[in-house]
Amino acid sequence: QLPGSERIIKAREYRLIDRLWRRWSPGFQLEPEQRRELHACLDASKLGPIAYYRALLKTSRADIKRAAQPITVPLLALHGEQDGCILPPTIDDKKRFTGPYEREALPGLGHFLHLEAPVEIADRISAWLR
């Protein structure tokens, strides 16, 4: 969110990003080619992904009020039990959903579910959609 973040993120060939990936998914390691692709993607995007975090500072009262409204869209929430980035919810928020809703914590997985267990995640999503 801070000015200069781009420089910090790019320093030492994205060392911070690599450390975050290890912390967020402790049981997963990118292959060297995947790591190079990740860094190339960040270079090409001019670090566009950090815009998400900067936008968090611009949350308005209207945004907060809108977020408190019941959610009608069906939701399958999958969460890795070893996620070092986002803690699993500590409260049951099912009452906020008026449509189909299911939450599942997946043992042995971290933050990047689709990379850590692509077949398992695809199968889980396909089963839920059926």
Coordinates of C-alpha atoms in Angstrom, one line a residue:
Q1 CA 0.0 0.0 0.0
L2 CA 2.9 2.3 0.6
P3 CA 4.8 4.4 -2.0
G4 CA 7.9 2.6 -3.0
S5 CA 6.4 -0.9 -2.7
E6 CA 7.3 -1.7 -6.2
R7 CA 11.0 -1.2 -5.5
I8 CA 10.8 -3.4 -2.4
I9 CA 8.9 -6.1 -4.2
K10 CA 11.4 -6.2 -7.2
A11 CA 14.5 -6.1 -4.9
R12 CA 16.8 -9.1 -5.1
E13 CA 14.9 -10.8 -7.9
Y14 CA 11.5 -10.7 -6.1
R15 CA 13.0 -12.2 -2.9
L16 CA 10.0 -10.9 -0.8
I17 CA 7.5 -12.5 -3.2
D18 CA 9.4 -15.8 -2.9
R19 CA 9.4 -15.6 0.9
L20 CA 5.7 -14.8 1.0
W21 CA 4.9 -17.8 -1.3
R22 CA 6.9 -20.1 1.1
R23 CA 5.1 -18.7 4.2
W24 CA 1.7 -18.8 2.6
S25 CA 2.0 -22.3 1.3
P26 CA 4.6 -24.0 3.5
G27 CA 4.2 -27.5 1.9
F28 CA 4.5 -26.2 -1.7
Q29 CA 7.5 -25.2 -3.7
L30 CA 7.5 -23.7 -7.1
E31 CA 9.7 -25.4 -9.7
P32 CA 12.4 -23.1 -11.0
E33 CA 10.6 -22.6 -14.3
Q34 CA 7.3 -21.7 -12.5
R35 CA 9.2 -19.2 -10.4
R36 CA 10.7 -17.6 -13.5
E37 CA 7.2 -17.4 -15.0
L38 CA 5.8 -15.8 -11.9
H39 CA 8.5 -13.2 -11.9
A40 CA 8.1 -12.5 -15.6
C41 CA 4.3 -12.1 -15.1
L42 CA 5.0 -9.6 -12.3
D43 CA 7.4 -7.7 -14.5
A44 CA 4.9 -7.6 -17.4
S45 CA 2.0 -6.5 -15.2
K46 CA 4.1 -3.6 -13.8
L47 CA 3.1 -5.1 -10.4
G48 CA -0.6 -4.6 -11.1
P49 CA -1.5 -7.1 -8.4
I50 CA -0.6 -4.6 -5.6
A51 CA -3.4 -2.3 -6.9
Y52 CA -5.7 -4.7 -5.0
Y53 CA -4.1 -3.9 -1.7
R54 CA -4.0 -0.1 -2.4
A55 CA -7.7 -0.2 -3.2
L56 CA -8.3 -1.5 0.3
L57 CA -7.4 1.9 1.7
K58 CA -10.2 3.4 -0.4
T59 CA -13.1 1.5 1.2
S60 CA -16.1 3.8 1.7
R61 CA -19.0 3.6 4.1
A62 CA -21.2 2.7 1.2
D63 CA -18.8 -0.3 0.4
I64 CA -19.0 -1.4 4.0
K65 CA -22.8 -1.1 4.0
R66 CA -23.1 -3.0 0.7
A67 CA -20.8 -5.7 2.1
A68 CA -23.2 -6.2 5.0
Q69 CA -26.1 -7.1 2.7
P70 CA -27.2 -10.8 2.4
I71 CA -25.3 -12.6 -0.4
T72 CA -27.5 -14.4 -2.9
V73 CA -24.8 -15.8 -5.1
P74 CA -24.0 -19.5 -4.5
L75 CA -20.6 -20.0 -2.8
L76 CA -18.1 -22.8 -2.3
A77 CA -15.3 -21.5 -0.1
L78 CA -12.2 -23.7 0.0
H79 CA -9.5 -22.8 2.4
G80 CA -6.1 -24.5 3.0
E81 CA -5.5 -25.4 6.6
Q82 CA -1.9 -24.4 6.3
D83 CA -2.6 -21.0 4.6
G84 CA -0.1 -18.6 6.1
C85 CA -1.7 -15.6 4.4
I86 CA -5.4 -15.7 5.2
L87 CA -6.5 -17.3 8.5
P88 CA -9.6 -19.6 8.3
P89 CA -12.8 -17.9 9.4
T90 CA -13.4 -18.2 13.2
I91 CA -17.1 -17.6 13.0
D92 CA -19.8 -19.3 10.9
D93 CA -21.0 -16.7 8.5
K94 CA -23.5 -19.0 6.8
K95 CA -26.3 -16.7 7.9
R96 CA -25.1 -14.0 5.4
F97 CA -25.8 -16.3 2.5
T98 CA -29.3 -16.9 1.2
G99 CA -28.2 -19.2 -1.6
P100 CA -26.2 -22.4 -1.6
Y101 CA -23.2 -22.1 0.6
E102 CA -20.5 -24.5 1.7
R103 CA -17.1 -23.9 3.3
E104 CA -14.4 -26.5 3.6
A105 CA -10.9 -26.4 5.1
L106 CA -8.5 -28.6 3.2
P107 CA -5.8 -30.4 5.2
G108 CA -2.2 -30.2 4.0
L109 CA -2.8 -27.3 1.7
G110 CA -1.8 -23.6 1.9
H111 CA -2.8 -20.5 0.1
F112 CA -2.4 -21.6 -3.5
L113 CA -4.9 -24.5 -3.6
H114 CA -5.1 -24.7 -7.4
L115 CA -1.4 -25.0 -7.7
E116 CA -0.8 -27.3 -4.8
A117 CA -3.6 -29.9 -5.6
P118 CA -5.0 -29.0 -9.1
V119 CA -6.8 -32.3 -9.7
E120 CA -8.3 -32.4 -6.2
I121 CA -9.5 -28.8 -6.3
A122 CA -10.9 -29.2 -9.9
D123 CA -12.8 -32.4 -8.8
R124 CA -14.1 -30.6 -5.6
I125 CA -15.4 -27.6 -7.6
S126 CA -16.9 -29.9 -10.3
A127 CA -18.7 -32.0 -7.7
W128 CA -20.1 -28.9 -6.1
L129 CA -21.3 -27.4 -9.4
R130 CA -23.1 -30.6 -10.2

